Coordinates of C-alpha atoms and ligand atoms in Angstrom, one line a residue:
X169 CA -9.6 30.5 18.4
X170 CA -6.1 31.7 18.0
X171 CA -4.6 28.3 18.5
X172 CA -7.0 26.8 16.0
X173 CA -5.8 29.2 13.4
X174 CA -2.3 28.3 14.2
X175 CA -3.1 24.7 13.8
X176 CA -4.7 25.4 10.4
X177 CA -1.6 27.2 9.2
X178 CA 0.6 24.4 10.5
X179 CA -1.5 21.8 8.7
X180 CA -1.4 23.8 5.5
X181 CA 2.4 24.1 5.7
X182 CA 2.6 20.4 6.4
X183 CA 0.5 19.4 3.4
X184 CA 2.2 21.8 1.1
X185 CA 5.5 20.3 2.1
X186 CA 4.2 16.8 1.4
X187 CA 3.0 17.7 -2.1
X188 CA 6.3 19.3 -2.9
X189 CA 8.2 16.3 -1.8
X190 CA 6.0 14.0 -3.9
X191 CA 6.9 16.0 -7.0
X192 CA 10.6 16.0 -6.2
X193 CA 13.2 13.4 -6.3
X194 CA 12.6 9.7 -6.9
X195 CA 9.4 9.3 -5.0
X196 CA 6.5 7.7 -6.9
X197 CA 3.0 6.7 -5.9
X198 CA 1.2 3.9 -7.5
X199 CA -2.1 2.2 -6.9
X200 CA -2.5 -1.6 -7.2
X201 CA -5.8 -3.5 -7.3
X202 CA -5.4 -6.4 -4.8
X203 CA -7.6 -9.4 -3.8
X204 CA -7.7 -8.3 -0.1
X205 CA -11.0 -8.8 1.6
X206 CA -10.8 -7.8 5.2
X207 CA -8.9 -5.8 7.9
X208 CA -6.6 -8.6 8.5
X209 CA -5.6 -8.5 4.8
X210 CA -5.0 -4.8 5.2
X211 CA -2.7 -5.4 8.2
X212 CA -0.8 -8.2 6.4
X213 CA -0.3 -6.2 3.2
X214 CA 0.7 -2.9 4.9
X215 CA 3.1 -4.8 7.1
X216 CA 4.6 -6.6 4.1
X217 CA 5.0 -3.2 2.4
X218 CA 6.7 -1.7 5.5
X219 CA 9.4 -4.4 5.2
X220 CA 9.7 -4.0 1.5
X221 CA 12.9 -2.2 0.4
X222 CA 12.4 1.3 -0.9
X223 CA 8.7 1.5 0.1
X224 CA 8.0 4.7 2.0
X225 CA 4.3 4.3 2.9
X226 CA 1.3 2.2 2.0
X227 CA -2.4 2.3 2.6
X228 CA -4.9 -0.4 1.6
X229 CA -8.5 0.6 1.2
X230 CA -10.4 -2.5 2.1
X231 CA -13.7 -1.5 0.3
X232 CA -12.0 -0.7 -3.1
X233 CA -9.2 -3.2 -2.5
X234 CA -6.8 -0.6 -3.8
X235 CA -3.3 -0.5 -2.3
X236 CA -1.6 2.8 -2.6
X237 CA 2.1 2.6 -2.3
X238 CA 4.7 5.4 -2.2
X239 CA 8.2 4.3 -3.0
X240 CA 11.7 5.5 -3.9
X241 CA 12.0 4.7 -7.6
X242 CA 15.8 4.4 -7.3
X243 CA 15.5 1.6 -4.8
X244 CA 12.5 -0.4 -6.1
X245 CA 9.9 -0.5 -8.9
X246 CA 6.3 -1.4 -9.6
X247 CA 7.1 -5.0 -10.5
X248 CA 9.0 -5.6 -7.3
X249 CA 6.2 -4.2 -5.2
X250 CA 3.6 -6.3 -7.1
X251 CA 5.8 -9.3 -6.5
X252 CA 5.8 -8.5 -2.8
X253 CA 2.0 -8.3 -2.8
X254 CA 1.9 -11.7 -4.6
X255 CA 4.3 -13.2 -2.1
X256 CA 2.0 -12.0 0.7
X257 CA -0.8 -14.1 -0.9
X258 CA -2.7 -11.5 -2.8
X259 CA -3.3 -10.7 -6.5
X260 CA -1.7 -7.5 -7.7
X261 CA -3.6 -6.1 -10.7
X262 CA -3.3 -8.8 -13.3
X263 CA -0.6 -10.8 -11.4
X264 CA -2.0 -13.7 -9.4
X265 CA -1.0 -14.5 -5.8
X266 CA 1.9 -16.9 -5.3
X267 CA 0.1 -20.2 -4.5
X268 CA 2.2 -21.1 -1.6
X269 CA 1.6 -17.7 0.1
X270 CA -2.0 -17.8 -0.7
X271 CA -2.5 -21.2 0.9
X272 CA -1.0 -19.9 4.1
X273 CA -3.6 -17.2 4.4
X274 CA -6.3 -17.5 7.0
X275 CA -9.6 -18.6 5.6
X276 CA -11.2 -15.2 5.9
X277 CA -8.5 -13.7 3.8
X278 CA -8.9 -16.0 0.7
X279 CA -10.6 -14.3 -2.1
X280 CA -13.3 -17.0 -2.4
X281 CA -14.2 -16.5 1.3
X282 CA -15.1 -12.9 0.6
X283 CA -17.7 -14.0 -1.9
X284 CA -17.4 -10.8 -3.8
Ligands
CU543 CU1 -8.2 -10.8 5.3

């Protein structure tokens, strides 16, 4: 019981620290609607984001196709991140995927294949 309480306190401190950090400095979090359709898309996009300069973290929710990206606004910006999404082969909000990148995607990852 005691250790569970300690864990609870530790988690609380951890999340409080996280939210303080998010408000501070140059960190910004945005959400981008993508054309991702499956778990492979998720992997590709999160990997591409991991290599993108200035990006701190990213999560793609496959069901809603929303990509949440936290980045350092001094090192990059929303346009660059959307461009990186396009260059991975996916739409980013109103910006269409780069055709060359899109054509390289596996069949299951093309938006038509998802039949949504
Ligand atoms: Cu896919």
